[in-house]
Amino acid sequence: MENNSREQWGSKLGFVLAAAGSAVGLGNVWRFPFATGEHGGAAFLFLYLIAVVLIGYPLMVTEISLGRKSRKNPIGTYKNLAPDTPWWLVGGLGVITGFVLLSYYSVIAGWSLSYIFRSLGGFPEGIDAANIMFETHISGLLEPILYHLIFMVITVGVISAGVVKGIQKVVEMLMPVLAILLVAVVFRSVTLEGAREGISFLFRPDFSAVTAKTFLSVIGQSFFTLSLGMGAIITYGSYLSNKDDIPTSSIQIIGADTLLAIISGLAIFPAVFALGFDPGEGPGLVFVTLPAVFAEMPLGGIFGVLFFILLTIAALTSAISLLEVVVAYVIDEKNWPREKAALTVGGVIFLIGLPPILGYSVWSEATTFAGNILDTYDFIANSVMLPLGGALTSIFAGHALGSKNIVEEANKGATSVKIGNWVAPLLRYVIPISVLVVMLFGIYQTITGE
Ligand code: PFF
């Protein structure tokens, strides 16, 4: 059988680390803190945890099960499980999302990469100086393009080496480093004088800051941070064996991702509050506020370097999963060799990432209701494509394929935790309806600027 020749993870831990590596990324260290800062701290965290349980867990189990059942890329998965139907278009949406998401993800990862070297030279004092430094960097051409290129070359290199020799080896090496660096930065942050206020911001909810937009942000964050809604987890699940335990692995992946998001909050907010900066700075929180924090903090230079190394590592282990979605499709369906697929797809994604860079300088006039070019890519991927893909995956699993099939596949190889029929109403109604309502409302609000 052709399926027998498909590469499989070398160990159980290999899969869990790879999926956790995909999940833990800019979404945890960059997006989670600023979204939390904008939407009332603990209130956002509380709503996010509800979304993780009701939406994240069932969909994580579903995507892994779909992948293992079909042993294919996302398009192949739908073609295999629902032949001669248009469902493969959902897989197609996932592959396109992979192109869009990785193109700007790599640009932001490139900023992080360049900030490793900037921290070496020390950050200027004061928020205004930090702002100018960031604006000067992103509105340049050569540097952002160069770092975007370097990041894509590394990502392509890992994917070219294969599932076990590339992805698994890299995540096994980097995930522990990431955890250690993060703990080191947390330690520095919570031991600063005045850090307590930041800790209570993260854990004491202020529901008055919750608006309708908070819900869109919560849903978008859930999909983005757990790598759901575009088939990355389907693809990683396709390299699993029947002996692997899907319900428990899903708990471990989601647990690791959520823990790392909270720890990132603990690395950032205590320091931001201790030094009197604004937690609601928005997307600039990590690139503007934090450097200003590092500039004033004892040993800030060293912790700045450590922080941006960890941010870059987190982004890399996610970027490889994004590239793998498209590469797996090209290998499965077009029969290309892995290296050629990785290089070609990586090259195209590099080019798609150029407009967002130019949008900060020569194309700064090119704006939409969502903002500049990078904001627009992010809005399309994060607020439209991922939720739409997630809702459609849920409808497919709950109605077209039938949740019984998901339960059966998920429970093969399951030991302690088993999936019950309780997933049926979640997959059929709760997830699609809540996600689509919030998504449509969010799009309406963004377009009308309310
Ligand atoms: N989960 C990644 C993060 O939190 O940064 C982003 C991501 C990776 C989203 C892979 C989607 C995906 F398929």
XYZ file of C-alpha atoms and ligand atoms in Angstrom:
463
model
C 0.000 0.000 0.000
C 1.236 3.492 -0.826
C 0.525 4.650 2.726
C 3.161 2.340 4.108
C 5.926 4.360 2.508
C 4.872 7.585 4.236
C 7.388 8.826 6.748
C 6.355 8.527 10.422
C 7.512 10.320 13.569
C 10.436 8.540 15.194
C 8.841 8.595 18.659
C 5.696 9.634 20.542
C 7.527 12.543 22.073
C 8.688 13.582 18.609
C 5.116 14.178 17.481
C 4.010 15.945 20.665
C 7.067 18.224 20.580
C 6.606 18.982 16.889
C 2.923 19.824 17.349
C 3.678 21.830 20.500
C 6.482 23.528 18.551
C 3.972 24.420 15.854
C 1.535 25.732 18.429
C 4.044 27.706 20.498
C 5.181 30.626 18.401
C 4.680 34.322 17.771
C 1.082 33.618 18.822
C 2.201 32.980 22.398
C 5.091 35.339 22.889
C 4.026 38.223 20.633
C 0.255 38.079 20.055
C -1.035 36.665 23.364
C 0.586 39.331 25.560
C -0.558 42.251 23.427
C -4.088 40.875 22.965
C -4.257 40.299 26.713
C -2.954 43.813 27.320
C -5.592 45.322 25.016
C -8.551 43.362 26.366
C -8.440 43.616 30.134
C -5.697 41.198 31.158
C -7.140 38.251 33.067
C -10.604 38.738 31.499
C -9.108 37.882 28.108
C -7.234 34.945 29.588
C -10.426 33.625 31.175
C -12.429 33.768 27.912
C -9.505 32.283 26.040
C -9.383 29.296 28.401
C -13.101 28.638 27.789
C -12.486 28.750 24.014
C -9.572 26.353 24.369
C -11.721 23.777 26.136
C -14.842 24.091 23.970
C -13.245 24.738 20.582
C -9.515 24.053 20.787
C -9.531 20.584 22.264
C -12.259 19.026 20.056
C -10.707 20.534 16.932
C -7.185 19.451 17.883
C -8.414 15.872 18.310
C -10.359 16.143 15.037
C -7.476 17.496 12.944
C -5.007 14.905 14.239
C -7.552 12.132 13.645
C -8.331 13.318 10.106
C -4.618 13.329 9.308
C -3.919 9.898 10.729
C -7.015 8.394 9.118
C -6.117 9.621 5.645
C -2.311 9.815 5.945
C -2.365 12.731 3.542
C -1.876 16.484 3.268
C -5.035 18.573 3.919
C -6.314 18.511 0.312
C -5.572 14.787 -0.008
C -7.302 14.205 3.333
C -10.636 15.556 2.133
C -10.273 13.870 -1.281
C -9.575 10.598 0.487
C -12.313 10.792 3.115
C -15.002 12.391 0.935
C -14.199 11.416 -2.660
C -15.989 13.189 -5.497
C -17.290 16.001 -3.300
C -16.207 19.649 -3.093
C -14.900 19.158 0.471
C -11.300 19.152 -0.831
C -11.753 22.917 -1.180
C -11.482 23.167 2.616
C -8.051 21.557 2.319
C -7.326 23.997 -0.526
C -8.237 26.905 1.741
C -5.747 25.517 4.283
C -2.944 25.346 1.731
C -3.615 28.930 0.591
C -3.711 30.034 4.231
C -0.278 28.438 4.620
C 1.086 30.712 1.870
C -0.436 33.899 3.268
C 0.300 33.203 6.926
C 3.890 32.125 6.514
C 4.704 35.034 4.194
C 4.113 37.679 6.895
C 4.945 35.377 9.811
C 8.432 35.187 8.392
C 8.617 38.988 8.114
C 7.808 39.357 11.830
C 10.187 36.508 12.700
C 12.797 38.447 10.689
C 12.249 41.497 12.928
C 12.846 39.248 15.908
C 15.999 37.828 14.350
C 17.367 41.298 13.716
C 16.510 42.330 17.293
C 18.851 39.635 18.623
C 21.715 41.610 17.080
C 20.263 44.959 18.099
C 20.070 43.851 21.739
C 23.769 43.062 21.572
C 24.417 46.728 20.876
C 22.052 47.781 23.707
C 18.644 49.471 23.444
C 18.132 53.238 23.713
C 16.348 54.500 26.834
C 12.744 55.657 26.757
C 9.669 54.553 24.880
C 10.025 57.232 22.189
C 13.548 56.174 21.332
C 12.440 52.521 21.256
C 9.604 53.494 18.969
C 11.895 55.366 16.607
C 14.267 52.407 16.528
C 11.448 50.031 15.632
C 9.936 52.356 13.014
C 13.341 52.903 11.451
C 13.934 49.183 11.299
C 10.622 48.137 9.776
C 10.513 51.012 7.315
C 13.907 50.082 5.943
C 14.159 47.845 2.911
C 17.419 45.978 2.892
C 17.460 44.759 6.486
C 13.866 43.511 6.795
C 14.153 41.776 3.407
C 17.480 40.219 4.361
C 16.215 38.878 7.695
C 12.978 37.626 6.101
C 15.173 35.829 3.550
C 17.467 34.320 6.202
C 14.481 33.094 8.205
C 12.893 31.509 5.119
C 16.179 29.855 4.136
C 16.454 28.249 7.593
C 12.811 27.105 7.429
C 13.317 25.619 3.955
C 16.502 23.903 5.164
C 14.677 22.156 8.022
C 11.762 21.049 5.842
C 14.097 19.787 3.085
C 15.742 17.458 5.598
C 12.462 15.621 6.193
C 9.986 14.855 8.953
C 12.288 12.947 11.312
C 15.721 14.248 10.312
C 14.506 17.811 9.888
C 11.385 18.725 11.847
C 11.715 16.237 14.705
C 15.430 16.767 15.216
C 15.097 20.534 15.302
C 12.124 20.602 17.705
C 13.777 18.104 20.053
C 16.786 20.362 20.202
C 15.057 23.736 20.349
C 11.939 23.244 22.495
C 13.896 22.634 25.720
C 16.123 25.643 24.952
C 13.006 27.733 24.427
C 11.535 26.678 27.785
C 14.773 27.364 29.660
C 15.223 30.820 28.098
C 11.640 31.741 28.872
C 11.961 30.716 32.504
C 15.159 32.774 32.776
C 13.391 35.878 31.445
C 10.373 35.285 33.748
C 12.717 35.061 36.706
C 14.258 38.425 35.840
C 10.886 40.030 35.252
C 9.066 38.904 38.416
C 11.981 39.810 40.669
C 11.902 43.464 39.603
C 10.573 45.913 42.145
C 6.908 46.653 41.433
C 6.406 43.468 39.428
C 3.384 42.458 41.480
C 1.005 44.781 39.640
C 1.823 43.026 36.367
C 1.131 39.644 37.883
C -2.273 40.691 39.166
C -3.048 42.260 35.756
C -2.589 38.810 34.256
C -4.595 36.960 36.873
C -7.227 39.386 38.197
C -9.957 39.890 35.582
C -11.372 43.295 34.603
C -14.505 42.425 32.652
C -15.284 46.071 31.927
C -12.574 45.981 29.233
C -14.411 43.189 27.387
C -16.157 44.333 24.200
C -17.574 42.522 21.171
C -14.121 42.792 19.593
C -12.686 40.833 22.501
C -14.591 37.767 21.342
C -13.171 37.965 17.817
C -9.749 38.383 19.299
C -10.300 35.349 21.567
C -11.489 33.144 18.688
C -8.711 34.331 16.362
C -6.144 33.793 19.090
C -7.400 30.243 19.788
C -7.001 29.135 16.182
C -3.758 30.982 15.602
C -1.989 29.857 18.735
C -3.091 26.225 18.476
C -2.244 26.089 14.736
C -5.825 25.043 13.990
C -8.029 25.780 11.004
C -5.564 25.334 8.149
C -4.508 21.712 8.261
C -1.069 22.068 9.864
C -2.175 19.645 12.545
C -3.824 17.393 9.919
C -0.460 17.274 8.172
C 1.491 16.487 11.361
C -1.194 13.899 12.276
C -0.648 12.206 8.919
C 2.811 11.099 10.097
C 1.390 9.361 13.213
C 1.056 5.632 13.712
C -2.075 3.858 14.924
C -0.381 3.174 18.224
C -0.166 6.861 19.100
C -2.546 8.206 21.703
C -4.469 11.142 20.175
C -6.638 12.251 23.162
C -3.683 12.432 25.550
C -1.288 13.972 23.016
C -3.885 16.686 22.335
C -4.064 17.519 26.037
C -0.266 17.714 26.187
C -0.009 19.938 23.105
C -2.740 22.315 24.249
C -1.440 22.286 27.826
C 2.079 23.158 26.690
C 0.807 25.935 24.423
C -1.404 27.493 27.081
C 1.289 27.225 29.720
C 3.802 28.922 27.441
C 1.363 31.726 26.666
C 0.810 32.356 30.377
C 4.549 32.150 31.070
C 5.156 34.652 28.258
C 2.666 36.940 29.976
C 4.646 36.455 33.172
C 7.850 37.323 31.343
C 6.401 40.522 29.939
C 3.737 42.157 32.173
C 5.619 42.277 35.494
C 8.502 44.051 33.738
C 6.184 46.385 31.810
C 4.349 47.393 35.011
C 7.480 47.548 37.145
C 8.977 50.134 34.813
C 5.714 52.009 34.353
C 4.944 51.280 30.698
C 1.556 50.731 29.029
C 0.420 47.081 28.706
C -2.096 48.046 26.003
C 0.563 49.130 23.509
C -0.747 46.659 20.877
C 1.395 44.799 18.336
C 4.404 46.940 19.289
C 4.432 45.562 22.832
C 7.251 43.106 22.189
C 9.250 45.251 19.770
C 8.826 48.687 21.371
C 7.792 48.397 24.998
C 10.030 45.456 25.852
C 13.230 46.966 24.430
C 12.450 50.088 26.467
C 12.037 47.817 29.487
C 15.306 46.023 28.751
C 17.109 49.356 28.409
C 16.218 50.279 32.001
C 16.468 46.892 33.668
C 19.561 45.566 35.425
C 21.224 43.053 33.054
C 18.627 44.122 30.479
C 21.028 43.694 27.543
C 21.592 40.023 28.252
C 17.907 39.363 28.833
C 17.093 41.233 25.625
C 19.338 38.907 23.644
C 17.844 35.847 25.371
C 14.301 37.075 24.792
C 14.721 37.644 21.063
C 16.545 34.326 20.620
C 13.611 32.570 22.259
C 11.086 34.506 20.178
C 12.948 33.537 16.997
C 13.144 29.866 18.022
C 9.424 29.820 18.839
C 8.689 31.337 15.430
C 10.935 28.848 13.619
C 9.274 25.718 15.049
C 5.902 27.165 13.955
C 7.086 28.317 10.537
C 8.290 24.819 9.661
C 4.783 23.465 10.297
C 3.305 26.144 8.049
C 5.704 25.325 5.233
C 5.154 21.590 5.715
C 1.435 21.955 4.922
C 2.155 23.251 1.431
C 5.191 21.035 0.865
C 3.284 17.884 1.898
C 0.604 18.803 -0.641
C 3.120 19.246 -3.453
C 4.911 15.988 -2.539
C 1.691 13.922 -2.222
C -0.244 15.294 -5.149
C 2.445 16.400 -7.598
C 5.050 13.789 -6.715
C 7.855 16.325 -6.422
C 10.969 15.419 -4.452
C 10.960 17.020 -0.959
C 13.931 19.378 -1.550
C 12.517 20.751 -4.780
C 9.094 21.236 -3.198
C 10.518 22.993 -0.129
C 12.758 25.287 -2.152
C 10.115 26.259 -4.696
C 7.311 26.809 -2.215
C 9.676 28.631 0.167
C 10.783 30.883 -2.717
C 7.203 31.784 -3.617
C 6.349 32.485 0.033
C 9.416 34.717 0.319
C 8.109 36.762 -2.622
C 4.582 36.986 -1.179
C 6.213 38.364 1.982
C 7.776 41.307 0.146
C 4.637 43.502 -0.168
C 4.102 43.561 3.645
C 7.685 44.826 4.024
C 7.222 47.443 1.314
C 3.968 48.462 3.017
C 6.041 50.100 5.761
C 7.947 52.294 3.326
C 7.457 52.778 -0.407
C 3.952 51.280 -0.401
C 2.757 52.899 2.805
C -0.122 54.500 0.890
C -1.512 51.046 0.141
C -3.944 50.532 2.985
C -7.272 48.794 3.494
C -9.905 48.855 6.224
C -7.629 46.478 8.145
C -4.572 48.758 8.020
C -1.359 48.470 6.000
C -0.393 45.471 3.853
C 0.905 43.356 6.746
C -2.179 44.174 8.856
C -4.336 43.192 5.897
C -2.569 39.849 5.422
C -2.927 39.250 9.163
C -6.607 40.148 9.150
C -7.315 37.848 6.190
C -5.362 34.912 7.627
C -6.101 35.262 11.318
C -9.596 36.713 11.407
C -11.060 35.160 8.261
C -9.223 32.144 6.839
C -8.340 30.298 10.067
C -11.792 30.642 11.706
C -13.500 29.803 8.394
C -11.242 26.775 7.892
C -11.845 25.695 11.494
C -15.628 26.039 11.224
C -15.691 24.101 7.928
C -13.440 21.362 9.346
C -15.829 21.070 12.259
C -18.876 20.850 9.950
C -17.091 18.237 7.839
C -16.208 16.120 10.858
C -19.568 16.537 12.607
C -21.906 16.200 9.636
C -20.266 14.898 6.431
C -17.849 12.352 7.866
C -19.773 11.850 11.094
C -18.367 12.413 14.552
C -18.525 8.643 15.205
C -15.659 8.213 12.760
C -13.619 10.864 14.541
C -14.297 9.267 17.926
C -13.325 5.854 16.577
C -10.093 7.099 14.987
C -9.145 9.200 18.017
C -9.623 6.304 20.408
C -7.382 3.905 18.450
C -4.268 3.679 20.572
C -5.836 5.805 23.339
C -4.971 4.629 26.829
C -6.112 6.705 29.795
C -8.270 9.433 28.232
C -10.893 8.484 25.629
C -13.057 10.711 23.478
C -16.799 10.270 24.042
C -19.848 11.240 22.046
C -19.866 14.587 23.771
C -17.802 15.879 20.839
C -20.758 15.441 18.466
C -22.796 18.516 19.520
C -19.601 20.559 19.793
C -18.447 19.656 16.277
C -21.887 19.883 14.715
C -23.284 23.028 16.289
C -21.344 24.791 19.025
C -18.052 25.299 17.157
C -19.351 26.197 13.677
C -22.097 28.499 14.914
C -20.056 30.354 17.529
C -17.018 30.702 15.282
C -18.960 31.847 12.210
C -21.092 34.349 14.142
C -18.072 35.891 15.829
C -16.106 35.890 12.560
C -18.858 37.593 10.520
C -19.486 40.127 13.243
C -15.775 40.843 13.474
C -15.473 41.350 9.725
C -18.475 43.687 9.760
C -17.025 45.670 12.626
C -13.614 45.969 11.042
C -15.023 47.058 7.678
C -17.359 49.630 9.160
C -14.661 50.766 11.579
C -16.993 50.593 14.588
N 0.640 28.548 16.290
C 1.574 29.483 15.740
C 1.813 30.576 16.753
O 1.208 30.593 17.825
O 2.624 31.445 16.472
C 1.127 30.039 14.410
C 0.591 29.019 13.446
C 1.379 27.952 13.062
C -0.701 29.143 12.983
C 0.877 26.988 12.207
C -1.226 28.192 12.129
C -0.425 27.125 11.767
F -0.927 26.246 10.962
